[in-house]
PDB file of N, CA, C and O in Angstrom:
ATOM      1  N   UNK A  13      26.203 -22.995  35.679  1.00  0.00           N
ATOM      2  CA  UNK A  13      26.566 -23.137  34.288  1.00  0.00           C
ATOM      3  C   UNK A  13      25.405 -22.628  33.447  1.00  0.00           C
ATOM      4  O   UNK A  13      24.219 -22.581  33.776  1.00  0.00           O
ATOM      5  N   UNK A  14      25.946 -22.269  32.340  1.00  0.00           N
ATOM      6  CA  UNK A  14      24.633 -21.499  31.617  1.00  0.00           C
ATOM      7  C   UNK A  14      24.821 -21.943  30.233  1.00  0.00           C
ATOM      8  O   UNK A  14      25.997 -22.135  29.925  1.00  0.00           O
ATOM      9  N   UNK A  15      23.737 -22.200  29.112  1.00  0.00           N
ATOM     10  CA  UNK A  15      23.353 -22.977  28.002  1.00  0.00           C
ATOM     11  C   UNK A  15      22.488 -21.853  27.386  1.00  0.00           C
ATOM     12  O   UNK A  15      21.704 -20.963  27.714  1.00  0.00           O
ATOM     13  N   UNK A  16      23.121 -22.443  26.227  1.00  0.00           N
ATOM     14  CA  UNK A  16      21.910 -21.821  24.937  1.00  0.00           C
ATOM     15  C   UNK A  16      21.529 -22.979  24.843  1.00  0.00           C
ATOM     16  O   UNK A  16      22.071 -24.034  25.174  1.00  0.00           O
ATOM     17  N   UNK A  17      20.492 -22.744  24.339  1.00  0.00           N
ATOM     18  CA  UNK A  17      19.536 -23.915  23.888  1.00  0.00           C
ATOM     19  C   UNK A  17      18.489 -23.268  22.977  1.00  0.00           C
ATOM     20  O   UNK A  17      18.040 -22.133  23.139  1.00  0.00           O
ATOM     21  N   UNK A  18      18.087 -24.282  21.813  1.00  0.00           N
ATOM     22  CA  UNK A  18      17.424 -23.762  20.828  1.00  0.00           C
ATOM     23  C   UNK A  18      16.119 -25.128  20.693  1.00  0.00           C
ATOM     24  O   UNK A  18      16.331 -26.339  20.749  1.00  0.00           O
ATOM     25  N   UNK A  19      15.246 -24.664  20.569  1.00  0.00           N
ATOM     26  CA  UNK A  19      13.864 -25.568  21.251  1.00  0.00           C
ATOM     27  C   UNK A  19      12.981 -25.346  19.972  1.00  0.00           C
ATOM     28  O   UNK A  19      12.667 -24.299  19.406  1.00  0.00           O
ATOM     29  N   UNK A  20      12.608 -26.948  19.628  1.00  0.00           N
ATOM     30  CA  UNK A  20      12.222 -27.366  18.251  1.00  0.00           C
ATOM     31  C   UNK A  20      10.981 -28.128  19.014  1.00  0.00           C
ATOM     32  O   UNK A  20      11.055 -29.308  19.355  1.00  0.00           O
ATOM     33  N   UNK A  21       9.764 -27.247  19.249  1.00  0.00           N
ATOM     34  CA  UNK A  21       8.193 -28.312  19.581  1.00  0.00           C
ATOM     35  C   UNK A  21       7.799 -28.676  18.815  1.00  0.00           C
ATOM     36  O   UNK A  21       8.009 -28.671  17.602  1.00  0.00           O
ATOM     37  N   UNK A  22       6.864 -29.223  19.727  1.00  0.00           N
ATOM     38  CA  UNK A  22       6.038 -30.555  18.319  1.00  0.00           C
ATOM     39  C   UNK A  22       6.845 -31.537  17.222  1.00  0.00           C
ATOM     40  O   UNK A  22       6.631 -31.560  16.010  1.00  0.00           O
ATOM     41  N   UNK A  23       7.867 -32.375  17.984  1.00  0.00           N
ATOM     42  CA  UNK A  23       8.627 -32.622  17.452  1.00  0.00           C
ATOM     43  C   UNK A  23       8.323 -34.246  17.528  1.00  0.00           C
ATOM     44  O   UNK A  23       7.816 -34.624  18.584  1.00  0.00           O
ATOM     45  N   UNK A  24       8.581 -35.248  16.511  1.00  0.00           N
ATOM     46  CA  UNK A  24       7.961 -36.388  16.683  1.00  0.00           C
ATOM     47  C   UNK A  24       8.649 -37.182  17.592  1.00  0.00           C
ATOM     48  O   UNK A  24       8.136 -38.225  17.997  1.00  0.00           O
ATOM     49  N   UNK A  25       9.959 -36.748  18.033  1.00  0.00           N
ATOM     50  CA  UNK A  25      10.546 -37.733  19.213  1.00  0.00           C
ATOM     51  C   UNK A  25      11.863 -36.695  20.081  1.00  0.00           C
ATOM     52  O   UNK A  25      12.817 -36.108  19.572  1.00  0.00           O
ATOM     53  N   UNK A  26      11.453 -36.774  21.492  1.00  0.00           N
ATOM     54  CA  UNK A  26      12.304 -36.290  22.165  1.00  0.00           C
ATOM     55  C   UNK A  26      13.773 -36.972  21.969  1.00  0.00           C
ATOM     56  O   UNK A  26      14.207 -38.108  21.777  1.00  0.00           O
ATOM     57  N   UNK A  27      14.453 -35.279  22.165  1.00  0.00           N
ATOM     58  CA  UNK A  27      16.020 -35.499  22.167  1.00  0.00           C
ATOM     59  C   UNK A  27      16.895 -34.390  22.337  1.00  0.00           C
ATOM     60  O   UNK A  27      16.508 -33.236  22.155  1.00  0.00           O
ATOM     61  N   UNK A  28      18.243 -34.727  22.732  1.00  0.00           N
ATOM     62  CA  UNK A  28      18.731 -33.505  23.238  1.00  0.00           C
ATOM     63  C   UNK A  28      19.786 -33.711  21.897  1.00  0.00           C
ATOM     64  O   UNK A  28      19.968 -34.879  21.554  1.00  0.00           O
ATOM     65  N   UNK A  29      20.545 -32.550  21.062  1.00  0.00           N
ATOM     66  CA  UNK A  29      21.635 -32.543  20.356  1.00  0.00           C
ATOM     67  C   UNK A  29      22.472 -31.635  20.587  1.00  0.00           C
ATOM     68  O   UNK A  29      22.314 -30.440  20.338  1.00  0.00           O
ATOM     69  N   UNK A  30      23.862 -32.383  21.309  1.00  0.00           N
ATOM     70  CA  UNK A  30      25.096 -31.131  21.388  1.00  0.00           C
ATOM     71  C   UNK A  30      25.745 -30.363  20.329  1.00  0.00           C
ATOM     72  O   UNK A  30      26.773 -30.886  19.899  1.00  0.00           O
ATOM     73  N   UNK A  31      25.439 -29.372  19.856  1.00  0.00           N
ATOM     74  CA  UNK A  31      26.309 -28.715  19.165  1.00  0.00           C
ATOM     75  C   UNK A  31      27.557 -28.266  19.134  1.00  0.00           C
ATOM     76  O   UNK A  31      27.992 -27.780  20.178  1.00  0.00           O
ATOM     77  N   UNK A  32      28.405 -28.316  17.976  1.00  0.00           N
ATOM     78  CA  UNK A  32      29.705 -28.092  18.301  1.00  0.00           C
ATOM     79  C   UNK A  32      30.041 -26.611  18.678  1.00  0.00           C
ATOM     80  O   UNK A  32      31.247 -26.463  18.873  1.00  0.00           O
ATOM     81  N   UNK A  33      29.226 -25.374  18.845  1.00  0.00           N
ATOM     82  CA  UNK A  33      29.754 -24.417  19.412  1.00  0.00           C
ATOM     83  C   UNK A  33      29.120 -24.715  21.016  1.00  0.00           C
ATOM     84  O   UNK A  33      28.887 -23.666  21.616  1.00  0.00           O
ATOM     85  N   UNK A  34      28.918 -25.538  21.519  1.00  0.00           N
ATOM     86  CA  UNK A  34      28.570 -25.871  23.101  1.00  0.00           C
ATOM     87  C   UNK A  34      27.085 -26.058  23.428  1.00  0.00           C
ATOM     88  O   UNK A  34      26.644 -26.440  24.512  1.00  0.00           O
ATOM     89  N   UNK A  35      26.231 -25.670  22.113  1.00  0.00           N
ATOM     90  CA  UNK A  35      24.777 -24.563  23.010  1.00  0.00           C
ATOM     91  C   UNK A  35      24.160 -26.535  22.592  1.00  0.00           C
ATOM     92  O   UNK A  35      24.676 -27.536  22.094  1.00  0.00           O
ATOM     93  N   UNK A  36      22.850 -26.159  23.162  1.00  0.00           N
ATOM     94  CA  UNK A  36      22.039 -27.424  23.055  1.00  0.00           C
ATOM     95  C   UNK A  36      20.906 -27.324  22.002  1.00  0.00           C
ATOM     96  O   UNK A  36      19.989 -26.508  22.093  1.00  0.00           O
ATOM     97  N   UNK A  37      21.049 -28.254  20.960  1.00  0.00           N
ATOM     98  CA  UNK A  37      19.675 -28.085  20.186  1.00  0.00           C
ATOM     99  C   UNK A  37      18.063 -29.274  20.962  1.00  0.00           C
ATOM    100  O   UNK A  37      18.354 -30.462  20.820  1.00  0.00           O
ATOM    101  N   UNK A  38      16.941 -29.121  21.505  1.00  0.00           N
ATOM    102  CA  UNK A  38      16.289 -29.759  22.112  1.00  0.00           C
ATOM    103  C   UNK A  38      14.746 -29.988  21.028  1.00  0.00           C
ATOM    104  O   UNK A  38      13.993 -29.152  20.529  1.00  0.00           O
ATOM    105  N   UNK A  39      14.748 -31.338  20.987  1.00  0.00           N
ATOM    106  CA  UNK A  39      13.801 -31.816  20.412  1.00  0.00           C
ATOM    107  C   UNK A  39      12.104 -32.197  21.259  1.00  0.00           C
ATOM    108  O   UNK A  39      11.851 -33.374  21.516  1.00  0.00           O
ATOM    109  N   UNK A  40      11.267 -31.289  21.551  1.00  0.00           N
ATOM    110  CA  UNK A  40      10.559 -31.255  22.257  1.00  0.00           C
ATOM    111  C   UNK A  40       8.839 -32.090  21.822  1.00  0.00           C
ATOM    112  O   UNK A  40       8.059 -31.367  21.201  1.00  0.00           O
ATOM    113  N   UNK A  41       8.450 -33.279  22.106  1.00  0.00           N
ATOM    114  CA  UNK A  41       7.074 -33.895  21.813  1.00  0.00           C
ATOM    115  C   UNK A  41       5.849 -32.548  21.790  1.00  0.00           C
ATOM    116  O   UNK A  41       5.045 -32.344  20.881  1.00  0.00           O
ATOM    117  N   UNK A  42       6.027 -31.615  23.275  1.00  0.00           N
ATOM    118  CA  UNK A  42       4.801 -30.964  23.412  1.00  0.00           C
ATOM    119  C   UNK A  42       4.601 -29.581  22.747  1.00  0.00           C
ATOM    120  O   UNK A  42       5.585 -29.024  22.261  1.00  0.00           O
ATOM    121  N   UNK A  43       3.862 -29.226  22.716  1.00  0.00           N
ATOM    122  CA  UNK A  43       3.584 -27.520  21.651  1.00  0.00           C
ATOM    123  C   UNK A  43       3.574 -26.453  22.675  1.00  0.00           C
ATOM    124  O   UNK A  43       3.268 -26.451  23.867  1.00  0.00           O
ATOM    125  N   UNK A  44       3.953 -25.649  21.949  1.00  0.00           N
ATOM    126  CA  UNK A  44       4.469 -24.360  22.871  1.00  0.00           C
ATOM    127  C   UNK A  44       3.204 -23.805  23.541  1.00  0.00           C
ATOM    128  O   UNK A  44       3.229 -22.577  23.452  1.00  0.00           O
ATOM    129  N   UNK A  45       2.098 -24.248  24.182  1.00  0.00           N
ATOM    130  CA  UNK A  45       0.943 -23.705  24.663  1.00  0.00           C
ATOM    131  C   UNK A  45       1.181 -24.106  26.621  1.00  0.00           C
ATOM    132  O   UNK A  45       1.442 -25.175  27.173  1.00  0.00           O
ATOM    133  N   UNK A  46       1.005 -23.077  27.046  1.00  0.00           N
ATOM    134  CA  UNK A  46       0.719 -22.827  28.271  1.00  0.00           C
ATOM    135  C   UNK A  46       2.074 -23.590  28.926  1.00  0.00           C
ATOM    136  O   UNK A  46       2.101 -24.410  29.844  1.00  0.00           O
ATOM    137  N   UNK A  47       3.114 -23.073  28.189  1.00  0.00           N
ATOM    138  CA  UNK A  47       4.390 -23.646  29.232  1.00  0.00           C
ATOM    139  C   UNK A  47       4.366 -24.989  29.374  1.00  0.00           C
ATOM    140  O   UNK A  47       4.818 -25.486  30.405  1.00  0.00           O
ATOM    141  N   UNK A  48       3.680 -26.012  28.063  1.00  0.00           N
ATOM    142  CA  UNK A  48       4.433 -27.341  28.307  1.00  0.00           C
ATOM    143  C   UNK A  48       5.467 -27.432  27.753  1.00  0.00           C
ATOM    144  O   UNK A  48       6.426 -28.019  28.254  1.00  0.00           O
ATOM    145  N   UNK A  49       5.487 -26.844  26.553  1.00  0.00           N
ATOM    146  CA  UNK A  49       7.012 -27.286  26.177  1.00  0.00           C
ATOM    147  C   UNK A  49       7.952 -26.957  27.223  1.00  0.00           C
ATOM    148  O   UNK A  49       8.595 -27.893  27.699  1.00  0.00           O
ATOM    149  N   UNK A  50       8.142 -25.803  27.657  1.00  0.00           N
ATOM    150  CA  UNK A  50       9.176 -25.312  28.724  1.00  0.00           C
ATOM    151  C   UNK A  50       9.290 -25.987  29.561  1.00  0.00           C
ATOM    152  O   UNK A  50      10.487 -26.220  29.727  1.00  0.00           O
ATOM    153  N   UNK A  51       8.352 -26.753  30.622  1.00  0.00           N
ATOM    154  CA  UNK A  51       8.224 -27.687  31.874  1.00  0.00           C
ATOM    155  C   UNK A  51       8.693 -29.190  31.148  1.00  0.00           C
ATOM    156  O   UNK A  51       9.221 -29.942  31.968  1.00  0.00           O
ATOM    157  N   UNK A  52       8.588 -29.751  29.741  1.00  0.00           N
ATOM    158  CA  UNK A  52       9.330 -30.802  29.439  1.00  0.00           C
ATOM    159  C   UNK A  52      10.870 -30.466  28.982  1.00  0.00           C
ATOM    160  O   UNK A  52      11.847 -31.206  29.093  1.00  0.00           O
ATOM    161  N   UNK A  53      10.799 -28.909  28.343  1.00  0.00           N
ATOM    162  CA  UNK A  53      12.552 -28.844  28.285  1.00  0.00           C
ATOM    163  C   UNK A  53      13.482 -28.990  29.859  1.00  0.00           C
ATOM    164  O   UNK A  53      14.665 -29.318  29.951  1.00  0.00           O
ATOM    165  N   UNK A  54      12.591 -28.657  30.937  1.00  0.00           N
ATOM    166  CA  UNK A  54      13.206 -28.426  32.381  1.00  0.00           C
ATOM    167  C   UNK A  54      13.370 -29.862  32.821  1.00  0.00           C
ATOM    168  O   UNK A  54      14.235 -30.274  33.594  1.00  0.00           O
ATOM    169  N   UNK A  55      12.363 -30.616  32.189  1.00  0.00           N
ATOM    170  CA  UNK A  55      12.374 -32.417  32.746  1.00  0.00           C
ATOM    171  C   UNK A  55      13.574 -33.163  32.060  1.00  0.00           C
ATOM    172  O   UNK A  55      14.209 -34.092  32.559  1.00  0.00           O
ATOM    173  N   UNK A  56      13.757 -32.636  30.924  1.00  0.00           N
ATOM    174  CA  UNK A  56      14.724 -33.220  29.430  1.00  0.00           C
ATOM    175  C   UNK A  56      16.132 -32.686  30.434  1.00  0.00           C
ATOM    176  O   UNK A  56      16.989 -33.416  30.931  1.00  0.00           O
ATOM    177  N   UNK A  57      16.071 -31.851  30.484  1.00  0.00           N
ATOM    178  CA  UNK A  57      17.620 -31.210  30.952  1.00  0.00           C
ATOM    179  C   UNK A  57      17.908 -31.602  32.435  1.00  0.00           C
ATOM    180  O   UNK A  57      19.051 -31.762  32.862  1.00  0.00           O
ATOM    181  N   UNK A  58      16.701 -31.752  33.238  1.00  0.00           N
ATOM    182  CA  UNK A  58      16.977 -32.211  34.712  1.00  0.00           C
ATOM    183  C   UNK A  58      18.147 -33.619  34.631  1.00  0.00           C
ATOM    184  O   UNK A  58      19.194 -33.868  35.228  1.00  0.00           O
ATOM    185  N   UNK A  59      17.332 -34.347  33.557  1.00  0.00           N
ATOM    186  CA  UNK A  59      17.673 -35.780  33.617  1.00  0.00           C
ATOM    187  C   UNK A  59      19.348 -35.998  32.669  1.00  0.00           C
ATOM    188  O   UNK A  59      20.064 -36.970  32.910  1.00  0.00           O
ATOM    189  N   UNK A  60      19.678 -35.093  31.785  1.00  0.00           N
ATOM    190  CA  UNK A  60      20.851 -34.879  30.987  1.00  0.00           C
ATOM    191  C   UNK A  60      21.746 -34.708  31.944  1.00  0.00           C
ATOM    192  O   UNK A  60      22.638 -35.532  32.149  1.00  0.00           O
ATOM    193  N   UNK A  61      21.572 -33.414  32.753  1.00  0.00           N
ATOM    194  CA  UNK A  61      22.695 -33.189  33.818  1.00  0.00           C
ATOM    195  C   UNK A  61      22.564 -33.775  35.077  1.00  0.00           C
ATOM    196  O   UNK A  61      23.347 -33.371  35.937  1.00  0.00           O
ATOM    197  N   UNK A  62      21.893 -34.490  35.333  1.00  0.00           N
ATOM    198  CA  UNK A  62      21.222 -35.451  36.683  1.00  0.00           C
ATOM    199  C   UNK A  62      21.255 -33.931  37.665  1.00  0.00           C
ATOM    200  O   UNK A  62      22.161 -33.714  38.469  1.00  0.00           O
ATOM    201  N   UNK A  63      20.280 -33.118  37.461  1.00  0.00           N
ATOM    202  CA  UNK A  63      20.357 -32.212  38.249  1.00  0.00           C
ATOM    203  C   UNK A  63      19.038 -32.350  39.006  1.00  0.00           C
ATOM    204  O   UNK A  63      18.270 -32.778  38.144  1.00  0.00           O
ATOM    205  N   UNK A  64      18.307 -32.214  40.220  1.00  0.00           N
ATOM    206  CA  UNK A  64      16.768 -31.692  40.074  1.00  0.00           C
ATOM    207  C   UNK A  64      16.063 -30.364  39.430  1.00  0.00           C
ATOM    208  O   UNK A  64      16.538 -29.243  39.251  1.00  0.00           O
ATOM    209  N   UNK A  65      15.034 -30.776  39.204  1.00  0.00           N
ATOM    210  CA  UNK A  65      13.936 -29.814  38.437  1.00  0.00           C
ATOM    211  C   UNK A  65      13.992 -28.581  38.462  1.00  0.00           C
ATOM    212  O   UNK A  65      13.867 -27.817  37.505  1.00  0.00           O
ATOM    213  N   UNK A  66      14.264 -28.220  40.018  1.00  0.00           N
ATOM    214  CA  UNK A  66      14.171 -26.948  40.687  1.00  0.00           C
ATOM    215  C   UNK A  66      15.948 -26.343  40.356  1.00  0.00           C
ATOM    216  O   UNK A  66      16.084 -25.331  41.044  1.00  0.00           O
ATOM    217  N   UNK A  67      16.881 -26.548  39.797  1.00  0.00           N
ATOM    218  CA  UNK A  67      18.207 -26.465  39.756  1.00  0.00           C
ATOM    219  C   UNK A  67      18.092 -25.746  38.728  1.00  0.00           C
ATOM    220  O   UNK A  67      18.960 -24.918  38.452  1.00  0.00           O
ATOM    221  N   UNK A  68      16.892 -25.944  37.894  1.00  0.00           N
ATOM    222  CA  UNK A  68      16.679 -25.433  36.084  1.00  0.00           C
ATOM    223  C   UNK A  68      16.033 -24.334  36.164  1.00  0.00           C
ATOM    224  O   UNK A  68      14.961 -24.172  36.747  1.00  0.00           O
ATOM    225  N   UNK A  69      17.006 -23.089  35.261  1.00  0.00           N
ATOM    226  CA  UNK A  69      15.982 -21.651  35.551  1.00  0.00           C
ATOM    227  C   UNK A  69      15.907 -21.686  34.470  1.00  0.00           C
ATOM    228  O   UNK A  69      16.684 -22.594  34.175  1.00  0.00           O
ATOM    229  N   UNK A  70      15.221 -21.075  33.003  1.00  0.00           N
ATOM    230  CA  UNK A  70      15.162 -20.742  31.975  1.00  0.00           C
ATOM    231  C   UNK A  70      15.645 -18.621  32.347  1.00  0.00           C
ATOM    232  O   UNK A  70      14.897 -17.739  32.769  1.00  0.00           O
ATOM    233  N   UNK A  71      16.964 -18.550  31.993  1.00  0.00           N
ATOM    234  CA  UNK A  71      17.169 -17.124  32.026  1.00  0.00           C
ATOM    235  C   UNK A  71      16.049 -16.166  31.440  1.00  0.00           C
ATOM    236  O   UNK A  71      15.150 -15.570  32.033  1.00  0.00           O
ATOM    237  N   UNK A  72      16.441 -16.207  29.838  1.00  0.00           N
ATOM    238  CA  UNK A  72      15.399 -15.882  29.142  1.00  0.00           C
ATOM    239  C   UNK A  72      15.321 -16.368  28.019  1.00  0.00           C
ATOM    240  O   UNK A  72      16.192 -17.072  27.507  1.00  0.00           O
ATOM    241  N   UNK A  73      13.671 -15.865  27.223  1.00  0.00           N
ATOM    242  CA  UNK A  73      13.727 -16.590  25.985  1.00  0.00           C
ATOM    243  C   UNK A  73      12.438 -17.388  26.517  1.00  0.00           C
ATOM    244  O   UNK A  73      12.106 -18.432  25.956  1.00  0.00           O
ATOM    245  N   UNK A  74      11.946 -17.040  27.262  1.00  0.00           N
ATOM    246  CA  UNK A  74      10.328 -18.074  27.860  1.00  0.00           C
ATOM    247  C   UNK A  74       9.488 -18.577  26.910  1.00  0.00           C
ATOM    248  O   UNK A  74       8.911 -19.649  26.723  1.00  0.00           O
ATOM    249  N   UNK A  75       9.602 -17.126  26.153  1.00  0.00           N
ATOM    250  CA  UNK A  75       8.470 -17.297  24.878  1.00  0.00           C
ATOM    251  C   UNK A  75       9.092 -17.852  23.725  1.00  0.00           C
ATOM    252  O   UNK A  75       8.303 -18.389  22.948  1.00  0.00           O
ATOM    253  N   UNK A  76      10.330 -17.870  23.393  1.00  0.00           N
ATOM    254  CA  UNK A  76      10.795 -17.586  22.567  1.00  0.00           C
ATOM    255  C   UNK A  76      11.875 -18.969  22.047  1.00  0.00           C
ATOM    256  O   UNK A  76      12.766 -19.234  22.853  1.00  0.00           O
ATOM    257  N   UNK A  77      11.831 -19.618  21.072  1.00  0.00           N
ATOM    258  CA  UNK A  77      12.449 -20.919  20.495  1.00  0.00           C
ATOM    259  C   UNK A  77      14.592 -20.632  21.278  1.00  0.00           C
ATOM    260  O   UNK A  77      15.520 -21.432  21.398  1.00  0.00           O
ATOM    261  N   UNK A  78      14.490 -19.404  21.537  1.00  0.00           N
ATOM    262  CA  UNK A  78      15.863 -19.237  21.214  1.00  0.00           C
ATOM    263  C   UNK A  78      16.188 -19.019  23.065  1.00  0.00           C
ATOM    264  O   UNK A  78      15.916 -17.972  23.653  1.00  0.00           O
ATOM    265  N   UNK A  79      16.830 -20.288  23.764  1.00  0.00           N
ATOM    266  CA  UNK A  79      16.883 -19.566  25.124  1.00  0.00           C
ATOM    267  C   UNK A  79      18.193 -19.639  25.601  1.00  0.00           C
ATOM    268  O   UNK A  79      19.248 -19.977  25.064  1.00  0.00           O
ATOM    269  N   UNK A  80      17.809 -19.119  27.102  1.00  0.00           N
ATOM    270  CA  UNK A  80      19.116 -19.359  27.908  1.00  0.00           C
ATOM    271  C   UNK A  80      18.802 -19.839  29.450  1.00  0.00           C
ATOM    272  O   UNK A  80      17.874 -19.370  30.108  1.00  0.00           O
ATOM    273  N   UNK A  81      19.571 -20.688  29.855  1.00  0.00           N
ATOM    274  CA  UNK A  81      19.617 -21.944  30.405  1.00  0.00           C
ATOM    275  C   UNK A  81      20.355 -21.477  31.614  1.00  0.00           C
ATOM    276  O   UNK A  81      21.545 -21.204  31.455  1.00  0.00           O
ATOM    277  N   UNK A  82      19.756 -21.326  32.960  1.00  0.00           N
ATOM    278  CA  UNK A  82      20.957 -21.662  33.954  1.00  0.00           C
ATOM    279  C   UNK A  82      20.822 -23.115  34.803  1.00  0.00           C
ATOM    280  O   UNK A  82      19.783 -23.402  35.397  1.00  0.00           O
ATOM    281  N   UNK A  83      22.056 -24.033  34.782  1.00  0.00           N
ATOM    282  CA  UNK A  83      21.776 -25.009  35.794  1.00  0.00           C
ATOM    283  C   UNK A  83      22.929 -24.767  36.714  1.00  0.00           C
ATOM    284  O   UNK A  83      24.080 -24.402  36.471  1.00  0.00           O
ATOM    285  N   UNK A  84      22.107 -25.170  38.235  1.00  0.00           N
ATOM    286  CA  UNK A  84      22.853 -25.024  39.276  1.00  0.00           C
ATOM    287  C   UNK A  84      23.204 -26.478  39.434  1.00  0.00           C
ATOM    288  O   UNK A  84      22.441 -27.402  39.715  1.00  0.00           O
ATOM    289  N   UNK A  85      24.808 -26.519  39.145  1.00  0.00           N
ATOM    290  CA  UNK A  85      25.493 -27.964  39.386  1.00  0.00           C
ATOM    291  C   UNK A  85      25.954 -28.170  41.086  1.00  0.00           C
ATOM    292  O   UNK A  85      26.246 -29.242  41.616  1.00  0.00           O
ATOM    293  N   UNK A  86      25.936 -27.464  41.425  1.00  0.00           N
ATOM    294  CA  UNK A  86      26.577 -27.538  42.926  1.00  0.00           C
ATOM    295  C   UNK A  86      25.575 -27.528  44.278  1.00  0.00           C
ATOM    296  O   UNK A  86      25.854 -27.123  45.406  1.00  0.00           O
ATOM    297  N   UNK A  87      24.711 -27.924  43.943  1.00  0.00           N
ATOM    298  CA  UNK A  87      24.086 -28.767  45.237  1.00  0.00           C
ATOM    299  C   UNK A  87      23.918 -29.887  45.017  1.00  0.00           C
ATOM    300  O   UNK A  87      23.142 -30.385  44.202  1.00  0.00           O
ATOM    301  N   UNK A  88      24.827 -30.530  45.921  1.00  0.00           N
ATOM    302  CA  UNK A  88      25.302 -31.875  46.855  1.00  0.00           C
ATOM    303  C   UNK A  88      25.199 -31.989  48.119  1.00  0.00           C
ATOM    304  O   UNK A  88      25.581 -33.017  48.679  1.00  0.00           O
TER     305      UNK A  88
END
């Protein structure tokens, strides 16, 4: 399954918000330096879709507030 997601750091309290066209707006505590924000958006979303860590790819958009999301739902 694949997600937009739009990533708001330095944010005073984590949170995930569904938008009504599907994509995810993500409220992130850490600042965009050296891939923490990204490694807490991967922890935020592990735990949303009860997926593991490793299930979470960031397509693209690494650098960039505006991404895309693949989670692998099908390992069981």
């Amino acid at each position: 399954m694949q997600k937009k997601v739009k990533v708001k750091p330095n944010s005073k309290q984590q949170k995930i918000e569904e938008q009504p066209d599907g994509s995810l707006t993500v409220y992130l505590k850490s600042p965009p330096v050296d891939g923490k924000a990204n490694e807490e958006l991967i922890k935020l979303l592990a735990k949303k879709f009860d997926v593991a860590k490793s299930d979470i790819r960031i397509k693209s958009g690494l650098s960039s507030r505006q991404k895309l999301i693949e989670i692998d739902t099908d390992t069981e």
